[in-house]
DNA sequence: GCTACAATCTTGACACTGTAAAGATTGTAG
DNA sequence: CTACAATCTTTACAGTGTCAAGATTGTAGC
C-alpha cells in the first residue's frame, strides 16, 4: 500500500493503532506517548484527537484490536484440535501463552491497569467477553469428553483462564524463580498447570 | 508523632512511601506523580531525589512495602489455621484476595507493569520471593495432609498462586462477568477456584 | 461543475510531569 | 567548634496530554 503525502491521511485511525503497537513492542508501555505515535504515523502531534478523544481511547483501541487477534489465534487452534480432546486444552493454553510472549507489552496493556475506565469502552468489553465465551465453549467441549470437572461452565472457564493467565502474569513479571525455569520449559510448566485442574 | 517544620524532615523516605500509598488509593496509578507525593509530604518537588534515584525507585519501595504487609497478613492467617488443614488454604487465599481488594491500586502496582525493571531492585525481588516461599511452605503442609496433589512444591505453589492471582486480576480488571458475580459471592468464587485444584 | 459544509489535519499554547544542576540548610563526626 | 556530608530548595528544561483556532480537503446537494 503506497503512501501518498496527502493532507488527509486516509486511514489514520488504524495507522495510529499500528504505530502504537509497534512503539509498545519497542519502547514498552512507558514509551508509549500520543506524540510519538503521531510522529510515527507521519502526522502532527494533535492529529490523533480527530480519531480518539483521549490517550486512553487509543489504548482502548489497541487493546480491543489485541483481543480480536487473540480470538483469531485461539479459535484457530481450538478448531484444529477439535477432534483431539486430549490435546485441545493444552494447545489452546499454549496459544494463549505464546500470544502473551509474542507481544509482552501489548498483552500487559490489554490486561493491566493502564486502561482505567474500561466500562467506557463498550467495544473493548464486547471483544474481551467474546474471548471468554470462546473459552467457555472449549471448556464445555472438554467437560463433555470428561477432561474437565462438570459444573457451571462459566465458573470452570474462570478457573482455567485464571490458572493460565495467572501463570502468564507471573512469568511476564519475572516472578517465577529462576530455579523453576531451569528445571522445566515454559511449555512444560503450562502443561503442569493444566494437569492440576484437568481430569484423567 | 508531632511534625516539626524543620529543614530536615527526619523520616522523609517513609513519609514519601506513605504519601504514595495514599495517593494511589485516592487517585489511582495515573494520579501518582512524584511532585504530588512530595507536596503531600510537605517538601519541595525535588526532595524525593535525595532518597530515590527515580520515580521507579519510589514505586519499587511502595511495592516492596506492600509485599512486606502481604507477608504479615498471609503468615498470620496461615498460622491461625495451622491446625485446621481443611480450612487453611482457603483462608490464606481469602486473605490474599482481601489484601488486593483493600488497596486495589497498590496491589496492581505491585504486580503490573508499572515497575519495569524489577531486576534492579533487589529488595523488591527478595520480598516477593519471601512471599512465594511462604506459600510454598503452606502448600507443603497441605500436601502432607493430603489436601493437595504431591509433586514439586514450587510448581504446585505456582499453580495455587496462579489460580488465585489470575482470579484476582480478572476480578480487579472487571473482566468477570456481571452474571457470574450475581450468582456467587467473591468468597464463594475463591472457594470454587481452589476446589478445582485441591483434593478431597 | 460549483459551492458550502463537515471531516480531517496543523499550529500554537498551556499546565503538568520527571529530572538534572546548583545552591541553601542542617545534623554530626572529629 | 568546625568542616563535611546528608538533606532539602530553587531554578531550569525537555517531554507530555490536551485544548482552541485555523488551514486543508473530500463530498453532498444544487
Short mmCIF file of C-alpha atoms (C1' of nucleotides) in Angstrom, two decimals:
data_model
loop_
_atom_site.label_atom_id
_atom_site.label_comp_id
_atom_site.label_asym_id
_atom_site.label_seq_id
_atom_site.Cartn_x
_atom_site.Cartn_y
_atom_site.Cartn_z
CA UNK A 1 0.00 0.00 0.00
CA UNK A 2 1.79 3.12 -1.25
CA UNK A 3 1.59 6.19 0.91
CA UNK A 4 0.70 9.45 -0.74
CA UNK A 5 1.51 12.52 1.23
CA UNK A 6 -1.93 14.00 1.21
CA UNK A 7 -3.34 16.27 3.84
CA UNK A 8 -5.93 13.70 4.68
CA UNK A 9 -4.18 10.52 5.66
CA UNK A 10 -6.97 8.22 4.61
CA UNK A 11 -6.68 5.58 7.26
CA UNK A 12 -5.09 7.40 10.13
CA UNK A 13 -7.10 5.67 12.79
CA UNK A 14 -5.68 2.26 12.01
CA UNK A 15 -2.27 3.72 11.29
CA UNK A 16 -2.22 5.15 14.78
CA UNK A 17 -3.23 1.85 16.30
CA UNK A 18 -0.48 0.04 14.43
CA UNK A 19 2.08 2.68 15.29
CA UNK A 20 1.04 2.28 18.90
CA UNK A 21 1.54 -1.46 18.78
CA UNK A 22 5.00 -1.01 17.30
CA UNK A 23 6.05 1.53 19.87
CA UNK A 24 4.70 -0.70 22.57
CA UNK A 25 6.85 -3.55 21.31
CA UNK A 26 9.96 -1.43 21.06
CA UNK A 27 9.79 1.01 23.95
CA UNK A 28 7.34 -0.60 26.32
CA UNK A 29 4.33 0.97 27.91
CA UNK A 30 6.24 3.88 29.43
CA UNK A 31 7.48 4.82 25.98
CA UNK A 32 4.02 4.96 24.51
CA UNK A 33 3.12 8.61 24.02
CA UNK A 34 0.48 10.10 21.80
CA UNK A 35 3.04 12.38 20.26
CA UNK A 36 5.38 9.57 19.32
CA UNK A 37 2.50 7.63 17.87
CA UNK A 38 1.51 10.64 15.79
CA UNK A 39 5.07 11.18 14.66
CA UNK A 40 5.42 7.56 13.63
CA UNK A 41 2.22 7.79 11.64
CA UNK A 42 3.57 10.92 9.98
CA UNK A 43 1.05 13.39 11.27
CA UNK A 44 1.15 16.29 13.67
CA UNK A 45 1.00 15.76 17.38
CA UNK A 46 -2.64 16.76 17.64
CA UNK A 47 -3.98 14.76 14.74
CA UNK A 48 -4.89 11.75 16.89
CA UNK A 49 -7.58 13.82 18.56
CA UNK A 50 -9.64 13.64 15.39
CA UNK A 51 -9.99 9.92 15.97
CA UNK A 52 -9.54 9.39 19.69
CA UNK A 53 -10.88 11.62 22.39
CA UNK A 54 -8.13 10.55 24.73
CA UNK A 55 -4.88 8.73 25.08
CA UNK A 56 -6.97 6.21 26.96
CA UNK A 57 -9.19 5.84 23.93
CA UNK A 58 -6.21 4.96 21.77
CA UNK A 59 -5.07 2.44 24.34
CA UNK A 60 -8.57 1.02 24.40
CA UNK A 61 -8.46 0.64 20.64
CA UNK A 62 -5.07 -1.07 20.78
CA UNK A 63 -6.37 -3.45 23.43
CA UNK A 64 -9.54 -4.14 21.53
CA UNK A 65 -7.59 -4.97 18.41
CA UNK A 66 -5.38 -7.21 20.53
CA UNK A 67 -8.38 -9.14 21.77
CA UNK A 68 -9.54 -9.57 18.20
CA UNK A 69 -6.23 -11.12 17.24
CA UNK A 70 -6.18 -13.26 20.33
CA UNK A 71 -9.59 -14.57 19.40
CA UNK A 72 -8.34 -15.40 15.92
CA UNK A 73 -5.43 -17.42 17.17
CA UNK A 74 -7.19 -19.23 19.96
CA UNK A 75 -10.21 -20.12 17.88
CA UNK A 76 -7.99 -21.37 15.08
CA UNK A 77 -6.13 -23.66 17.46
CA UNK A 78 -9.32 -24.80 19.13
CA UNK A 79 -10.66 -25.68 15.72
CA UNK A 80 -7.53 -27.50 14.70
CA UNK A 81 -7.70 -29.81 17.72
CA UNK A 82 -11.45 -30.09 17.78
CA UNK A 83 -11.24 -33.82 17.25
CA UNK A 84 -8.49 -34.40 19.79
CA UNK A 85 -9.97 -33.64 23.20
CA UNK A 86 -6.85 -34.89 24.89
CA UNK A 87 -4.74 -32.13 23.43
CA UNK A 88 -7.13 -29.32 22.69
CA UNK A 89 -6.95 -27.65 26.07
CA UNK A 90 -3.18 -27.62 26.32
CA UNK A 91 -2.80 -26.33 22.79
CA UNK A 92 -5.26 -23.55 23.41
CA UNK A 93 -3.48 -22.61 26.60
CA UNK A 94 -0.19 -22.71 24.79
CA UNK A 95 -1.51 -20.41 22.09
CA UNK A 96 -2.58 -18.02 24.81
CA UNK A 97 0.83 -18.08 26.43
CA UNK A 98 2.57 -17.60 23.11
CA UNK A 99 0.35 -14.67 22.30
CA UNK A 100 1.44 -13.08 25.56
CA UNK A 101 5.13 -13.81 24.99
CA UNK A 102 4.95 -12.62 21.40
CA UNK A 103 3.93 -9.13 22.35
CA UNK A 104 4.52 -8.83 26.03
CA UNK A 105 3.78 -5.19 26.42
CA UNK A 106 0.63 -5.21 24.38
CA UNK A 107 -0.58 -8.17 26.39
CA UNK A 108 0.18 -6.32 29.60
CA UNK A 109 -1.68 -3.29 28.35
CA UNK A 110 -4.67 -5.43 27.47
CA UNK A 111 -4.98 -6.75 30.99
CA UNK A 112 -3.24 -4.38 33.28
CA UNK A 113 -4.34 -1.16 34.82
CA UNK A 114 -3.18 1.06 32.02
CA UNK A 115 -6.72 1.19 30.75
CA UNK A 116 -8.53 2.69 33.68
CA UNK A 117 -12.20 3.10 32.93
CA UNK A 118 -12.85 0.02 30.85
CA UNK A 119 -16.56 0.48 31.26
CA UNK A 120 -16.45 3.46 28.95
CA UNK A 121 -15.26 1.41 26.02
CA UNK A 122 -18.05 -0.96 25.01
CA UNK A 123 -16.11 -2.41 22.10
CA UNK A 124 -13.33 -3.38 24.43
CA UNK A 125 -15.75 -5.05 26.81
CA UNK A 126 -17.51 -6.83 23.97
CA UNK A 127 -14.32 -8.17 22.48
CA UNK A 128 -12.97 -9.44 25.77
CA UNK A 129 -16.25 -11.12 26.59
CA UNK A 130 -16.22 -12.72 23.17
CA UNK A 131 -12.95 -14.31 24.12
CA UNK A 132 -14.38 -15.57 27.35
CA UNK A 133 -17.34 -17.09 25.58
CA UNK A 134 -14.95 -18.87 23.26
CA UNK A 135 -13.09 -20.32 26.21
CA UNK A 136 -16.37 -21.30 27.75
CA UNK A 137 -17.31 -23.31 24.70
CA UNK A 138 -13.95 -25.02 24.71
CA UNK A 139 -14.43 -25.81 28.38
CA UNK A 140 -17.84 -27.29 27.69
CA UNK A 141 -16.37 -29.48 24.99
CA UNK A 142 -13.76 -30.68 27.45
CA UNK A 143 -16.36 -31.30 30.09
CA UNK A 144 -18.32 -33.35 27.62
CA UNK A 145 -15.32 -35.53 26.89
CA UNK A 146 -14.58 -35.92 30.56
CA UNK A 147 -11.42 -33.88 30.52
CA UNK A 148 -12.75 -31.29 32.92
CA UNK A 149 -14.91 -31.47 36.00
CA UNK A 150 -18.57 -30.81 35.45
CA UNK A 151 -20.14 -27.72 36.92
CA UNK A 152 -21.14 -24.29 35.69
CA UNK A 153 -19.07 -23.82 32.59
CA UNK A 154 -18.53 -20.14 33.21
CA UNK A 155 -17.00 -20.84 36.60
CA UNK A 156 -14.85 -23.65 35.32
CA UNK A 157 -13.78 -21.45 32.44
CA UNK A 158 -12.85 -18.85 35.00
CA UNK A 159 -10.65 -21.40 36.73
CA UNK A 160 -8.92 -22.40 33.56
CA UNK A 161 -8.40 -18.84 32.43
CA UNK A 162 -7.29 -17.88 35.90
CA UNK A 163 -4.72 -20.60 36.22
CA UNK A 164 -3.22 -19.92 32.81
CA UNK A 165 -3.50 -16.16 32.98
CA UNK A 166 -2.06 -16.06 36.45
CA UNK A 167 0.85 -18.17 35.33
CA UNK A 168 1.48 -15.90 32.36
CA UNK A 169 1.39 -12.81 34.51
CA UNK A 170 3.85 -14.20 37.00
CA UNK A 171 6.01 -15.23 34.08
CA UNK A 172 5.90 -11.81 32.47
CA UNK A 173 6.61 -10.04 35.74
CA UNK A 174 9.63 -12.21 36.26
CA UNK A 175 8.12 -13.53 39.45
CA UNK A 176 8.79 -17.12 38.56
CA UNK A 177 12.01 -18.10 40.13
CA UNK A 178 15.00 -18.83 38.04
CA UNK A 179 15.43 -22.27 39.55
CA UNK A 180 11.94 -23.29 38.47
CA UNK A 181 12.52 -22.09 34.93
CA UNK A 182 15.75 -24.02 34.75
CA UNK A 183 14.10 -27.30 35.52
CA UNK A 184 11.18 -27.03 33.16
CA UNK A 185 10.46 -25.39 29.85
CA UNK A 186 7.62 -22.89 29.73
CA UNK A 187 5.57 -25.33 27.73
CA UNK A 188 6.08 -28.00 30.37
CA UNK A 189 5.08 -25.57 33.07
CA UNK A 190 1.86 -24.73 31.27
CA UNK A 191 1.16 -28.41 30.90
CA UNK A 192 1.83 -28.95 34.58
CA UNK A 193 -0.50 -26.10 35.47
CA UNK A 194 -3.30 -27.52 33.40
CA UNK A 195 -2.85 -31.02 34.73
CA UNK A 196 -3.59 -29.72 38.17
CA UNK A 197 -7.07 -28.84 37.08
CA UNK A 198 -7.83 -31.39 34.41
CA UNK A 199 -9.05 -34.91 34.93
CA UNK A 200 -7.70 -38.16 33.63
CA UNK B 1 4.12 11.83 66.10
CA UNK B 2 4.22 15.62 66.04
CA UNK B 3 5.69 17.22 62.96
CA UNK B 4 8.17 19.99 63.45
CA UNK B 5 8.78 22.15 60.47
CA UNK B 6 12.47 21.63 60.31
CA UNK B 7 14.55 21.83 57.21
CA UNK B 8 15.45 18.21 57.58
CA UNK B 9 12.29 16.21 57.61
CA UNK B 10 13.65 13.38 59.67
CA UNK B 11 11.88 10.46 58.09
CA UNK B 12 11.12 11.68 54.62
CA UNK B 13 11.77 8.38 52.94
CA UNK B 14 8.93 6.62 54.73
CA UNK B 15 6.76 9.71 54.58
CA UNK B 16 7.09 9.64 50.81
CA UNK B 17 6.21 5.97 50.64
CA UNK B 18 3.12 6.52 52.76
CA UNK B 19 2.10 9.58 50.80
CA UNK B 20 2.47 7.50 47.67
CA UNK B 21 0.23 4.78 49.05
CA UNK B 22 -2.41 7.33 49.94
CA UNK B 23 -2.35 8.98 46.57
CA UNK B 24 -2.52 5.58 44.94
CA UNK B 25 -5.64 4.78 46.93
CA UNK B 26 -7.30 8.09 46.12
CA UNK B 27 -6.23 8.94 42.58
CA UNK B 28 -5.12 5.63 41.19
CA UNK B 29 -1.89 4.89 39.42
CA UNK B 30 -2.30 7.62 36.82
CA UNK B 31 -2.57 10.18 39.59
CA UNK B 32 0.66 9.12 41.23
CA UNK B 33 3.25 11.76 40.48
CA UNK B 34 6.48 12.44 42.27
CA UNK B 35 5.54 16.06 42.68
CA UNK B 36 2.22 15.29 44.32
CA UNK B 37 3.91 12.84 46.62
CA UNK B 38 6.44 15.48 47.60
CA UNK B 39 3.71 18.06 48.13
CA UNK B 40 1.75 15.71 50.33
CA UNK B 41 4.85 15.02 52.39
CA UNK B 42 5.35 18.76 52.72
CA UNK B 43 8.62 19.06 50.88
CA UNK B 44 9.72 20.57 47.64
CA UNK B 45 9.22 18.70 44.40
CA UNK B 46 12.84 17.71 44.13
CA UNK B 47 13.33 16.48 47.67
CA UNK B 48 12.43 12.88 46.80
CA UNK B 49 15.60 12.65 44.77
CA UNK B 50 17.61 12.59 47.96
CA UNK B 51 16.04 9.23 48.76
CA UNK B 52 15.05 7.74 45.45
CA UNK B 53 17.02 7.92 42.26
CA UNK B 54 13.88 7.59 40.21
CA UNK B 55 10.14 7.61 40.21
CA UNK B 56 10.57 3.91 39.53
CA UNK B 57 12.60 3.60 42.70
CA UNK B 58 9.79 5.09 44.75
CA UNK B 59 7.33 2.73 43.13
CA UNK B 60 9.68 -0.12 43.90
CA UNK B 61 9.76 0.94 47.54
CA UNK B 62 5.97 1.16 47.68
CA UNK B 63 5.69 -2.29 46.15
CA UNK B 64 8.31 -3.72 48.46
CA UNK B 65 6.49 -2.34 51.48
CA UNK B 66 3.29 -3.82 50.06
CA UNK B 67 4.87 -7.25 49.88
CA UNK B 68 6.00 -6.91 53.47
CA UNK B 69 2.47 -6.22 54.59
CA UNK B 70 1.10 -9.00 52.44
CA UNK B 71 3.53 -11.36 54.10
CA UNK B 72 2.35 -10.21 57.52
CA UNK B 73 -1.28 -10.87 56.79
CA UNK B 74 -0.85 -14.14 54.96
CA UNK B 75 1.54 -15.61 57.50
CA UNK B 76 -0.75 -14.56 60.36
CA UNK B 77 -3.69 -16.32 58.76
CA UNK B 78 -1.61 -19.37 57.90
CA UNK B 79 -0.55 -19.55 61.49
CA UNK B 80 -4.07 -19.15 62.79
CA UNK B 81 -5.30 -22.11 60.78
CA UNK B 82 -2.19 -24.18 61.19
CA UNK B 83 -4.12 -26.91 62.98
CA UNK B 84 -7.03 -26.91 60.55
CA UNK B 85 -5.67 -28.21 57.26
CA UNK B 86 -9.17 -28.29 55.81
CA UNK B 87 -9.53 -24.55 56.01
CA UNK B 88 -6.01 -23.19 55.96
CA UNK B 89 -5.68 -22.93 52.20
CA UNK B 90 -8.97 -21.18 51.60
CA UNK B 91 -8.38 -18.74 54.42
CA UNK B 92 -4.94 -17.91 53.09
CA UNK B 93 -6.34 -17.39 49.62
CA UNK B 94 -9.09 -15.26 51.04
CA UNK B 95 -6.58 -13.10 52.88
CA UNK B 96 -4.74 -12.65 49.60
CA UNK B 97 -7.90 -11.61 47.80
CA UNK B 98 -8.87 -9.23 50.56
CA UNK B 99 -5.45 -7.66 50.51
CA UNK B 100 -5.94 -7.00 46.82
CA UNK B 101 -9.44 -5.60 47.25
CA UNK B 102 -8.38 -3.47 50.20
CA UNK B 103 -5.90 -1.49 48.20
CA UNK B 104 -6.61 -2.24 44.61
CA UNK B 105 -4.26 0.19 43.03
CA UNK B 106 -1.32 -0.64 45.23
CA UNK B 107 -1.89 -4.31 44.51
CA UNK B 108 -1.98 -3.58 40.80
CA UNK B 109 1.22 -1.60 41.07
CA UNK B 110 2.88 -4.46 42.91
CA UNK B 111 2.17 -6.90 40.12
CA UNK B 112 1.55 -4.96 37.00
CA UNK B 113 3.92 -3.45 34.53
CA UNK B 114 4.27 -0.12 36.27
CA UNK B 115 7.52 -1.32 37.73
CA UNK B 116 9.54 -2.00 34.64
CA UNK B 117 12.98 -3.16 35.55
CA UNK B 118 12.29 -5.22 38.62
CA UNK B 119 15.71 -6.77 38.42
CA UNK B 120 17.27 -3.51 39.52
CA UNK B 121 15.52 -3.58 42.86
CA UNK B 122 16.91 -6.49 44.89
CA UNK B 123 14.80 -5.70 47.94
CA UNK B 124 11.69 -5.93 45.83
CA UNK B 125 12.79 -9.28 44.45
CA UNK B 126 13.72 -10.57 47.87
CA UNK B 127 10.42 -9.59 49.43
CA UNK B 128 8.34 -11.10 46.68
CA UNK B 129 10.31 -14.32 46.82
CA UNK B 130 9.85 -14.40 50.56
CA UNK B 131 6.12 -14.42 49.92
CA UNK B 132 6.48 -17.24 47.47
CA UNK B 133 8.48 -19.29 49.93
CA UNK B 134 5.77 -18.76 52.49
CA UNK B 135 3.17 -20.05 50.07
CA UNK B 136 5.42 -22.95 49.28
CA UNK B 137 5.54 -23.97 52.91
CA UNK B 138 1.79 -23.72 53.19
CA UNK B 139 1.49 -25.87 50.10
CA UNK B 140 3.82 -28.46 51.56
CA UNK B 141 1.72 -28.59 54.71
CA UNK B 142 -1.36 -29.13 52.58
CA UNK B 143 0.38 -31.79 50.57
CA UNK B 144 1.32 -33.55 53.79
CA UNK B 145 -2.28 -33.59 54.94
CA UNK B 146 -3.45 -34.83 51.57
CA UNK B 147 -5.20 -31.65 50.60
CA UNK B 148 -3.03 -31.04 47.60
CA UNK B 149 -1.52 -33.31 44.98
CA UNK B 150 2.02 -34.35 45.62
CA UNK B 151 4.74 -33.13 43.32
CA UNK B 152 7.39 -30.44 43.37
CA UNK B 153 6.11 -27.97 45.91
CA UNK B 154 7.35 -24.97 43.99
CA UNK B 155 5.37 -25.97 40.94
CA UNK B 156 2.26 -26.75 42.91
CA UNK B 157 2.66 -23.47 44.73
CA UNK B 158 2.86 -21.82 41.35
CA UNK B 159 -0.45 -23.41 40.40
CA UNK B 160 -2.14 -22.27 43.56
CA UNK B 161 -0.77 -18.79 43.32
CA UNK B 162 -1.60 -18.68 39.64
CA UNK B 163 -5.18 -19.73 40.06
CA UNK B 164 -5.85 -17.27 42.86
CA UNK B 165 -3.82 -14.45 41.42
CA UNK B 166 -5.35 -14.87 38.00
CA UNK B 167 -8.80 -14.78 39.52
CA UNK B 168 -7.97 -11.62 41.45
CA UNK B 169 -6.59 -9.93 38.37
CA UNK B 170 -9.63 -10.71 36.30
CA UNK B 171 -11.76 -9.51 39.18
CA UNK B 172 -9.88 -6.23 39.51
CA UNK B 173 -9.98 -5.60 35.79
CA UNK B 174 -13.70 -6.09 35.80
CA UNK B 175 -13.30 -8.98 33.40
CA UNK B 176 -15.52 -11.24 35.43
CA UNK B 177 -18.97 -11.01 34.01
CA UNK B 178 -21.71 -9.44 35.97
CA UNK B 179 -23.87 -12.53 35.73
CA UNK B 180 -21.23 -14.65 37.40
CA UNK B 181 -20.82 -12.18 40.22
CA UNK B 182 -24.55 -12.11 40.78
CA UNK B 183 -24.77 -15.83 41.33
CA UNK B 184 -21.85 -16.21 43.72
CA UNK B 185 -20.14 -14.06 46.28
CA UNK B 186 -16.47 -13.38 45.79
CA UNK B 187 -15.65 -15.63 48.69
CA UNK B 188 -17.60 -18.47 47.11
CA UNK B 189 -15.83 -17.91 43.83
CA UNK B 190 -12.45 -18.16 45.51
CA UNK B 191 -13.57 -21.34 47.19
CA UNK B 192 -14.75 -22.72 43.89
CA UNK B 193 -11.45 -21.86 42.28
CA UNK B 194 -9.49 -23.63 44.96
CA UNK B 195 -11.68 -26.70 44.90
CA UNK B 196 -10.73 -27.20 41.29
CA UNK B 197 -7.18 -27.78 42.32
CA UNK B 198 -7.50 -29.28 45.78
CA UNK B 199 -8.17 -32.87 46.65
CA UNK B 200 -10.84 -34.41 48.81
"C1'" DG C 1 -19.00 21.77 -12.26
"C1'" DC C 2 -19.58 24.71 -8.32
"C1'" DT C 3 -20.34 25.63 -3.51
"C1'" DA C 4 -20.98 25.08 1.26
"C1'" DC C 5 -20.29 22.05 4.85
"C1'" DA C 6 -18.15 18.59 7.74
"C1'" DA C 7 -14.28 15.85 8.49
"C1'" DT C 8 -9.61 15.92 8.98
"C1'" DC C 9 -5.17 17.75 9.96
"C1'" DT C 10 -1.76 21.65 11.59
"C1'" DT C 11 -0.15 25.28 14.59
"C1'" DG C 12 0.36 27.31 18.80
"C1'" DA C 13 -0.33 27.41 23.52
"C1'" DC C 14 -0.84 25.80 28.39
"C1'" DA C 15 -0.25 23.27 32.63
"C1'" DC C 16 1.89 19.36 34.41
"C1'" DT C 17 5.44 15.88 34.57
"C1'" DG C 18 10.26 13.73 35.57
"C1'" DT C 19 14.73 15.03 36.22
"C1'" DA C 20 19.18 17.48 36.46
"C1'" DA C 21 22.26 21.21 38.41
"C1'" DA C 22 23.47 24.49 41.71
"C1'" DG C 23 22.94 26.35 45.96
"C1'" DA C 24 20.97 26.65 50.91
"C1'" DT C 25 20.38 24.44 55.40
"C1'" DT C 26 21.46 21.46 58.97
"C1'" DG C 27 22.96 17.34 61.72
"C1'" DT C 28 27.18 15.24 63.15
"C1'" DA C 29 31.97 13.40 63.35
"C1'" DG C 30 36.43 14.89 64.58
"C1'" DC D 1 33.70 24.45 67.24
"C1'" DT D 2 34.37 23.37 62.60
"C1'" DA D 3 34.31 21.06 58.35
"C1'" DC D 4 31.89 17.76 55.90
"C1'" DA D 5 28.13 15.02 54.22
"C1'" DA D 6 23.35 14.49 54.06
"C1'" DT D 7 19.27 16.65 53.15
"C1'" DC D 8 16.28 19.96 51.14
"C1'" DT D 9 15.12 24.19 47.91
"C1'" DT D 10 15.32 26.80 43.73
"C1'" DT D 11 15.67 27.13 39.09
"C1'" DA D 12 15.57 25.30 34.68
"C1'" DC D 13 14.47 22.26 30.70
"C1'" DA D 14 12.53 18.87 27.65
"C1'" DG D 15 8.60 15.89 27.08
"C1'" DT D 16 3.78 15.03 27.89
"C1'" DG D 17 -1.61 15.28 27.26
"C1'" DT D 18 -4.90 18.36 25.86
"C1'" DC D 19 -7.36 22.35 24.04
"C1'" DA D 20 -8.56 26.14 20.74
"C1'" DA D 21 -8.12 28.28 16.47
"C1'" DG D 22 -7.22 27.95 11.92
"C1'" DA D 23 -5.86 25.51 7.40
"C1'" DT D 24 -6.92 21.88 4.07
"C1'" DT D 25 -9.69 18.75 1.70
"C1'" DG D 26 -13.28 15.29 0.37
"C1'" DT D 27 -18.12 15.25 -0.69
"C1'" DA D 28 -23.24 16.11 -0.77
"C1'" DG D 29 -26.56 18.91 -2.96
"C1'" DC D 30 -27.51 22.26 -6.37
#
